[in-house]
């Protein structure tokens, strides 16, 4: 099992698509059937021995540090890494404090997902002046200190993003060492933002065509170099199509292969659902990691969707909270349909490259549920 360990609900940034949107969304309430505990501890309060015992019951336990910004709780992070022995450690971070964590800990990570949104001007526009430069400095530092795990660029996408241009930039700029990229649409997470934005026009005129160009570029790269790039949303869909794999649960693994552990030790299907007490799935003190309740998306319009077995429902949080109305959210669904169609169109070409031995079927394998979004 995979577990996101929420070390803190605090963050050292005030990004436009998170902090900025939360200010604009301040007076928007959740529905009456959602019970939210806003008194959740800001940092870990449970004894690390509970986490050690919980993890020890699963021989394939994967722990992913998460926040807020997990590196704001360096002592908790060190204490866990000194006392808990999972199969794999991972972390999702904004990267600004990577230079504060000793190499002996950084080099234990199998995977680091670091937030960066593309070019310097765009990243700093979304995340704050100087963020891009500091992240790059820290990535160079950990590489020089011996980190050789998978380094995934964690890209958040809004209307200012040209997805094709920014992904190509992250792949091809010599100052980077990203081996993989995933991206997440900031769509359906806030209650008031749809009316402020231009999501429909942007998604139809910019984002969907940009993803189509990326898919074509991805297959061209296979043809020209024999390399299957780890562009996770494209890779994950292609892997399923090549293996005739149907998806019955969320592609991120949320609520069936991937759970979150809150700062107080309670378990949830997804880390973005922290504090939603009527969706708690147990506590690490008295739950078995291999016997947790499984949850899945079963609401309309997902339950009637023709690509549910490929999409899995996209986002449990968005389906539970329903921050956008159905018609608005269907615009997000259109981006998923377009992605699936674009990759499906390329499958005959990919199979031909496999038959010609330019690439192998195993080149499409990846660690599932590692925090990289398949359905953006």
Short mmCIF file of C-alpha atoms in Angstrom, two decimals:
data_model
loop_
_atom_site.label_atom_id
_atom_site.label_comp_id
_atom_site.label_asym_id
_atom_site.label_seq_id
_atom_site.Cartn_x
_atom_site.Cartn_y
_atom_site.Cartn_z
CA UNK A 1 0.00 0.00 0.00
CA UNK A 2 0.96 3.64 -0.53
CA UNK A 3 0.43 6.18 2.25
CA UNK A 4 0.74 9.96 2.10
CA UNK A 5 2.08 11.02 5.49
CA UNK A 6 0.84 14.58 6.07
CA UNK A 7 3.59 16.14 8.20
CA UNK A 8 1.96 19.57 8.34
CA UNK A 9 -1.00 21.50 7.02
CA UNK A 10 1.19 24.62 6.82
CA UNK A 11 3.07 25.92 3.81
CA UNK A 12 5.85 28.44 3.21
CA UNK A 13 4.35 29.66 -0.09
CA UNK A 14 1.20 31.53 -1.08
CA UNK A 15 0.59 30.21 -4.59
CA UNK A 16 -2.12 31.76 -6.77
CA UNK A 17 -3.88 28.45 -7.36
CA UNK A 18 -3.89 27.46 -3.68
CA UNK A 19 -3.55 30.25 -1.13
CA UNK A 20 -4.77 32.89 -3.59
CA UNK A 21 -7.85 30.90 -4.56
CA UNK A 22 -8.59 30.06 -0.93
CA UNK A 23 -8.83 33.78 -0.13
CA UNK A 24 -11.26 34.31 -3.00
CA UNK A 25 -13.18 31.22 -1.87
CA UNK A 26 -13.21 32.15 1.82
CA UNK A 27 -16.98 32.56 2.16
CA UNK A 28 -17.84 29.43 0.17
CA UNK A 29 -19.05 26.61 2.42
CA UNK A 30 -19.06 22.88 1.82
CA UNK A 31 -22.41 21.11 1.60
CA UNK A 32 -24.23 20.30 4.84
CA UNK A 33 -23.40 16.58 4.65
CA UNK A 34 -19.63 17.26 4.85
CA UNK A 35 -18.29 17.44 8.39
CA UNK A 36 -14.96 19.27 8.43
CA UNK A 37 -12.70 19.36 11.50
CA UNK A 38 -10.87 22.68 11.19
CA UNK A 39 -9.04 22.05 14.47
CA UNK A 40 -6.79 19.41 12.91
CA UNK A 41 -3.26 19.68 14.42
CA UNK A 42 -0.93 21.76 12.26
CA UNK A 43 1.83 19.16 12.62
CA UNK A 44 2.14 15.48 13.58
CA UNK A 45 0.88 14.68 17.08
CA UNK A 46 0.85 10.86 17.06
CA UNK A 47 3.78 8.82 18.36
CA UNK A 48 6.14 7.66 15.63
CA UNK A 49 5.92 4.17 17.12
CA UNK A 50 2.31 3.95 15.93
CA UNK A 51 3.39 4.68 12.37
CA UNK A 52 6.24 2.15 12.66
CA UNK A 53 3.88 -0.58 13.86
CA UNK A 54 1.24 0.30 11.25
CA UNK A 55 3.74 0.24 8.38
CA UNK A 56 5.40 -2.98 9.60
CA UNK A 57 2.16 -4.90 8.92
CA UNK A 58 2.57 -4.27 5.16
CA UNK A 59 5.76 -5.72 3.61
CA UNK A 60 5.30 -3.42 0.59
CA UNK A 61 4.49 -0.25 2.51
CA UNK A 62 5.38 2.99 0.69
CA UNK A 63 5.44 6.25 2.65
CA UNK A 64 5.21 9.58 0.83
CA UNK A 65 5.82 12.74 2.87
CA UNK A 66 3.22 15.38 2.08
CA UNK A 67 1.87 18.70 3.34
CA UNK A 68 1.37 21.61 3.22
CA UNK A 69 5.09 21.62 2.80
CA UNK A 70 6.60 18.55 4.52
CA UNK A 71 10.09 20.05 4.79
CA UNK A 72 8.73 22.62 7.23
CA UNK A 73 8.71 19.72 9.71
CA UNK A 74 12.30 18.54 9.38
CA UNK A 75 12.53 17.03 12.86
CA UNK A 76 9.38 14.94 12.36
CA UNK A 77 10.64 13.84 8.97
CA UNK A 78 14.04 12.82 10.36
CA UNK A 79 12.44 11.03 13.30
CA UNK A 80 10.21 8.99 11.01
CA UNK A 81 13.04 8.13 8.62
CA UNK A 82 15.23 7.08 11.56
CA UNK A 83 12.59 4.79 13.08
CA UNK A 84 10.20 3.56 10.38
CA UNK A 85 11.38 1.18 7.67
CA UNK A 86 8.95 1.05 4.73
CA UNK A 87 9.71 -0.60 1.43
CA UNK A 88 10.14 2.84 -0.19
CA UNK A 89 10.22 6.49 0.84
CA UNK A 90 8.90 9.25 -1.45
CA UNK A 91 8.13 12.95 -0.97
CA UNK A 92 6.07 15.70 -2.60
CA UNK A 93 7.62 19.10 -1.94
CA UNK A 94 7.84 22.62 -3.31
CA UNK A 95 11.62 22.18 -3.18
CA UNK A 96 12.47 25.42 -1.39
CA UNK A 97 13.86 23.73 1.72
CA UNK A 98 15.63 20.77 0.13
CA UNK A 99 18.96 22.35 1.05
CA UNK A 100 18.00 22.11 4.74
CA UNK A 101 17.73 18.31 4.71
CA UNK A 102 20.96 16.32 4.98
CA UNK A 103 22.03 14.19 2.03
CA UNK A 104 21.81 10.99 4.08
CA UNK A 105 18.04 11.53 4.21
CA UNK A 106 17.53 12.97 0.71
CA UNK A 107 19.39 10.05 -0.83
CA UNK A 108 17.03 7.56 0.85
CA UNK A 109 14.15 8.77 -1.30
CA UNK A 110 13.21 6.54 -4.18
CA UNK A 111 11.17 9.37 -5.75
CA UNK A 112 10.95 13.11 -5.26
CA UNK A 113 8.06 15.05 -6.76
CA UNK A 114 9.04 18.72 -6.88
CA UNK A 115 6.61 21.49 -7.76
CA UNK A 116 7.62 23.63 -10.72
CA UNK A 117 5.24 24.96 -13.34
CA UNK A 118 7.55 25.55 -16.30
CA UNK A 119 9.56 28.61 -17.30
CA UNK A 120 10.84 31.02 -14.68
CA UNK A 121 8.31 33.77 -15.40
CA UNK A 122 5.36 31.37 -15.23
CA UNK A 123 6.55 29.54 -12.12
CA UNK A 124 7.20 32.79 -10.29
CA UNK A 125 3.86 34.20 -11.45
CA UNK A 126 2.04 31.26 -9.88
CA UNK A 127 4.31 30.57 -6.91
CA UNK A 128 6.15 33.79 -5.98
CA UNK A 129 9.16 35.85 -7.00
CA UNK A 130 12.44 33.94 -6.87
CA UNK A 131 10.89 30.50 -6.38
CA UNK A 132 12.08 29.14 -9.73
CA UNK A 133 15.75 30.03 -9.11
CA UNK A 134 15.77 28.64 -5.57
CA UNK A 135 14.22 25.35 -6.64
CA UNK A 136 16.76 24.93 -9.43
CA UNK A 137 19.64 25.66 -7.05
CA UNK A 138 18.37 23.04 -4.63
CA UNK A 139 17.88 20.42 -7.34
CA UNK A 140 21.46 20.94 -8.50
CA UNK A 141 22.60 20.62 -4.88
CA UNK A 142 20.88 17.32 -4.16
CA UNK A 143 22.15 15.88 -7.43
CA UNK A 144 25.71 16.89 -6.58
CA UNK A 145 25.24 15.29 -3.15
CA UNK A 146 24.35 11.93 -4.66
CA UNK A 147 20.58 11.82 -5.17
CA UNK A 148 19.87 9.47 -8.08
CA UNK A 149 16.22 8.56 -7.58
CA UNK A 150 13.33 9.48 -9.84
CA UNK A 151 12.83 13.24 -9.96
CA UNK A 152 9.34 14.18 -11.12
CA UNK A 153 8.31 17.71 -12.10
CA UNK A 154 4.97 18.38 -10.40
CA UNK A 155 3.20 20.92 -12.62
CA UNK A 156 -0.01 22.75 -11.76
CA UNK A 157 -1.90 24.04 -14.80
CA UNK A 158 -4.22 27.04 -15.16
CA UNK A 159 -5.16 29.45 -17.92
CA UNK A 160 -1.75 31.11 -18.03
CA UNK A 161 -0.16 27.76 -18.96
CA UNK A 162 0.66 26.64 -22.49
CA UNK A 163 1.00 22.95 -21.64
CA UNK A 164 2.96 21.99 -24.75
CA UNK A 165 5.49 24.79 -24.35
CA UNK A 166 6.00 24.31 -20.61
CA UNK A 167 6.41 20.53 -20.71
CA UNK A 168 8.89 20.80 -23.58
CA UNK A 169 10.78 23.43 -21.59
CA UNK A 170 11.03 21.17 -18.53
CA UNK A 171 12.14 18.23 -20.65
CA UNK A 172 14.74 19.98 -22.76
CA UNK A 173 16.31 22.76 -20.68
CA UNK A 174 19.86 21.71 -19.68
CA UNK A 175 19.52 23.27 -16.22
CA UNK A 176 17.02 20.55 -15.23
CA UNK A 177 17.45 16.95 -14.23
CA UNK A 178 13.81 15.87 -14.29
CA UNK A 179 13.37 12.29 -15.45
CA UNK A 180 9.59 12.53 -15.43
CA UNK A 181 6.73 15.04 -15.56
CA UNK A 182 3.13 15.03 -14.47
CA UNK A 183 0.60 17.81 -14.40
CA UNK A 184 -2.63 18.57 -12.58
CA UNK A 185 -5.41 20.85 -13.80
CA UNK A 186 -6.53 23.30 -11.15
CA UNK A 187 -10.18 22.65 -11.90
CA UNK A 188 -13.09 21.74 -9.67
CA UNK A 189 -11.32 22.32 -6.36
CA UNK A 190 -12.81 25.70 -5.39
CA UNK A 191 -16.37 26.95 -5.11
CA UNK A 192 -16.27 30.44 -6.60
CA UNK A 193 -13.44 30.30 -9.11
CA UNK A 194 -15.29 29.07 -12.20
CA UNK A 195 -17.12 32.41 -12.53
CA UNK A 196 -13.82 34.30 -12.29
CA UNK A 197 -12.06 32.24 -14.91
CA UNK A 198 -12.15 31.41 -18.61
CA UNK A 199 -11.73 27.66 -18.27
CA UNK A 200 -13.97 26.52 -21.12
CA UNK A 201 -12.41 28.69 -23.83
CA UNK A 202 -8.85 28.08 -22.62
CA UNK A 203 -9.29 24.32 -22.31
CA UNK A 204 -10.80 24.02 -25.80
CA UNK A 205 -8.52 26.48 -27.61
CA UNK A 206 -5.21 25.99 -25.80
CA UNK A 207 -4.99 23.06 -23.39
CA UNK A 208 -6.60 20.26 -25.43
CA UNK A 209 -4.69 21.12 -28.63
CA UNK A 210 -1.49 21.44 -26.56
CA UNK A 211 -1.94 17.96 -25.09
CA UNK A 212 -2.57 16.58 -28.57
CA UNK A 213 0.73 18.08 -29.74
CA UNK A 214 2.46 16.57 -26.70
CA UNK A 215 1.12 13.10 -27.50
CA UNK A 216 2.40 13.39 -31.06
CA UNK A 217 5.78 14.65 -29.81
CA UNK A 218 5.90 11.75 -27.33
CA UNK A 219 5.47 9.13 -30.04
CA UNK A 220 7.83 10.98 -32.42
CA UNK A 221 10.47 10.78 -29.69
CA UNK A 222 10.02 7.01 -29.47
CA UNK A 223 10.43 6.75 -33.22
CA UNK A 224 13.51 8.96 -33.36
CA UNK A 225 15.37 7.97 -30.18
CA UNK A 226 13.83 4.74 -28.89
CA UNK A 227 12.95 6.48 -25.61
CA UNK A 228 9.54 6.34 -23.96
CA UNK A 229 9.40 9.57 -21.97
CA UNK A 230 7.72 9.49 -18.58
CA UNK A 231 5.00 12.02 -19.26
CA UNK A 232 2.72 10.39 -16.74
CA UNK A 233 -0.76 11.36 -17.97
CA UNK A 234 0.11 10.10 -21.46
CA UNK A 235 2.17 7.13 -20.26
CA UNK A 236 -0.50 5.85 -17.88
CA UNK A 237 -3.27 5.91 -20.49
CA UNK A 238 -1.03 4.24 -23.08
CA UNK A 239 -0.03 1.53 -20.60
CA UNK A 240 -3.68 0.68 -19.95
CA UNK A 241 -4.55 0.61 -23.65
CA UNK A 242 -1.54 -1.54 -24.54
CA UNK A 243 -2.42 -4.04 -21.80
CA UNK A 244 -6.21 -3.90 -22.41
CA UNK A 245 -6.48 -2.87 -18.77
CA UNK A 246 -9.77 -1.56 -17.42
CA UNK A 247 -9.70 0.73 -14.39
CA UNK A 248 -12.36 0.20 -11.74
CA UNK A 249 -11.05 2.66 -9.16
CA UNK A 250 -9.34 6.04 -9.13
CA UNK A 251 -6.16 6.13 -11.23
CA UNK A 252 -4.23 7.79 -8.40
CA UNK A 253 -5.02 4.77 -6.19
CA UNK A 254 -6.92 7.00 -3.75
CA UNK A 255 -9.10 4.92 -1.44
CA UNK A 256 -7.93 1.50 -2.55
CA UNK A 257 -4.14 1.42 -3.06
CA UNK A 258 -3.19 4.88 -1.82
CA UNK A 259 -4.34 6.46 1.44
CA UNK A 260 -3.43 9.52 3.50
CA UNK A 261 -2.43 9.70 7.16
CA UNK A 262 -3.44 12.97 8.81
CA UNK A 263 -1.36 14.81 11.39
CA UNK A 264 -3.52 13.19 14.09
CA UNK A 265 -3.17 9.67 12.67
CA UNK A 266 -6.60 9.33 11.07
CA UNK A 267 -6.76 7.75 7.62
CA UNK A 268 -8.40 9.16 4.49
CA UNK A 269 -8.72 8.22 0.84
CA UNK A 270 -6.95 11.42 -0.28
CA UNK A 271 -4.66 14.00 1.40
CA UNK A 272 -6.71 16.90 0.00
CA UNK A 273 -9.63 15.69 2.12
CA UNK A 274 -7.93 16.36 5.45
CA UNK A 275 -10.35 17.17 8.24
CA UNK A 276 -13.40 15.67 6.49
CA UNK A 277 -14.25 13.54 9.50
CA UNK A 278 -17.25 11.71 8.05
CA UNK A 279 -14.87 10.26 5.43
CA UNK A 280 -12.28 8.93 7.88
CA UNK A 281 -11.37 5.30 7.21
CA UNK A 282 -9.78 4.43 10.55
CA UNK A 283 -6.72 5.38 12.61
CA UNK A 284 -3.19 4.01 12.41
CA UNK A 285 -3.43 2.97 16.08
CA UNK A 286 -6.09 0.34 15.40
CA UNK A 287 -6.25 -0.21 11.63
CA UNK A 288 -4.49 -2.77 9.47
CA UNK A 289 -2.92 -1.24 6.33
CA UNK A 290 -4.05 -4.17 4.16
CA UNK A 291 -7.62 -4.24 5.44
CA UNK A 292 -8.75 -0.65 4.95
CA UNK A 293 -12.14 0.13 3.45
CA UNK A 294 -12.07 0.75 -0.29
CA UNK A 295 -13.92 3.70 -1.79
CA UNK A 296 -14.67 4.65 -5.37
CA UNK A 297 -16.50 7.27 -7.41
CA UNK A 298 -20.10 6.25 -8.02
CA UNK A 299 -21.91 9.56 -8.50
CA UNK A 300 -23.33 11.01 -11.69
CA UNK A 301 -22.04 12.00 -14.18
CA UNK A 302 -19.07 9.65 -13.61
CA UNK A 303 -21.18 6.52 -13.04
CA UNK A 304 -22.76 6.86 -16.51
CA UNK A 305 -19.58 7.89 -18.35
CA UNK A 306 -18.37 5.82 -21.29
CA UNK A 307 -14.70 6.26 -20.29
CA UNK A 308 -15.09 5.55 -16.56
CA UNK A 309 -13.09 2.34 -17.02
CA UNK A 310 -10.18 4.43 -18.32
CA UNK A 311 -10.56 7.54 -16.14
CA UNK A 312 -11.66 5.95 -12.88
CA UNK A 313 -13.54 9.09 -11.86
CA UNK A 314 -10.63 11.57 -11.98
CA UNK A 315 -10.83 13.00 -8.45
CA UNK A 316 -12.53 11.71 -5.29
CA UNK A 317 -12.30 15.11 -3.58
CA UNK A 318 -13.96 16.87 -6.52
CA UNK A 319 -16.74 14.30 -6.63
CA UNK A 320 -17.38 14.47 -2.89
CA UNK A 321 -17.27 18.25 -2.56
CA UNK A 322 -18.87 19.12 -5.96
CA UNK A 323 -17.38 22.61 -5.94
CA UNK A 324 -18.23 23.08 -9.62
CA UNK A 325 -21.70 22.31 -10.89
CA UNK A 326 -22.21 19.33 -13.20
CA UNK A 327 -22.17 21.33 -16.44
CA UNK A 328 -18.99 23.16 -15.48
CA UNK A 329 -17.29 19.96 -14.37
CA UNK A 330 -18.20 18.29 -17.67
CA UNK A 331 -15.78 20.75 -19.28
CA UNK A 332 -13.03 19.08 -17.24
CA UNK A 333 -14.32 15.69 -18.38
CA UNK A 334 -13.94 16.86 -21.98
CA UNK A 335 -10.21 17.35 -21.40
CA UNK A 336 -9.97 13.76 -20.16
CA UNK A 337 -11.91 12.42 -23.13
CA UNK A 338 -9.59 14.32 -25.45
CA UNK A 339 -6.50 12.89 -23.72
CA UNK A 340 -7.82 9.32 -23.99
CA UNK A 341 -8.76 9.83 -27.64
CA UNK A 342 -5.39 11.35 -28.53
CA UNK A 343 -3.46 8.47 -26.95
CA UNK A 344 -5.83 5.85 -28.42
CA UNK A 345 -5.23 7.26 -31.89
CA UNK A 346 -1.50 6.67 -31.48
CA UNK A 347 -1.71 3.07 -30.22
CA UNK A 348 -1.39 1.44 -33.71
CA UNK A 349 1.74 3.51 -34.31
CA UNK A 350 3.14 2.53 -30.93
CA UNK A 351 2.42 -1.16 -31.54
CA UNK A 352 4.25 -0.89 -34.88
CA UNK A 353 7.30 0.57 -33.10
CA UNK A 354 7.18 -2.33 -30.64
CA UNK A 355 6.97 -4.87 -33.46
CA UNK A 356 9.96 -3.18 -35.11
CA UNK A 357 11.83 -3.48 -31.78
CA UNK A 358 12.48 0.25 -31.65
CA UNK A 359 10.86 0.18 -28.20
CA UNK A 360 9.67 -2.55 -25.82
CA UNK A 361 6.34 -3.05 -24.09
CA UNK A 362 8.19 -2.95 -20.77
CA UNK A 363 9.28 0.63 -21.56
CA UNK A 364 5.75 1.68 -20.60
CA UNK A 365 5.97 0.24 -17.08
CA UNK A 366 6.04 2.63 -14.14
CA UNK A 367 5.42 2.66 -10.40
CA UNK A 368 1.70 3.19 -10.06
CA UNK A 369 0.24 5.37 -7.30
CA UNK A 370 3.52 7.26 -6.80
CA UNK A 371 1.68 10.59 -6.61
CA UNK A 372 2.02 11.38 -10.32
CA UNK A 373 -1.40 12.16 -11.78
CA UNK A 374 -2.57 10.04 -14.70
CA UNK A 375 -5.86 11.93 -15.07
CA UNK A 376 -4.86 15.62 -14.79
#
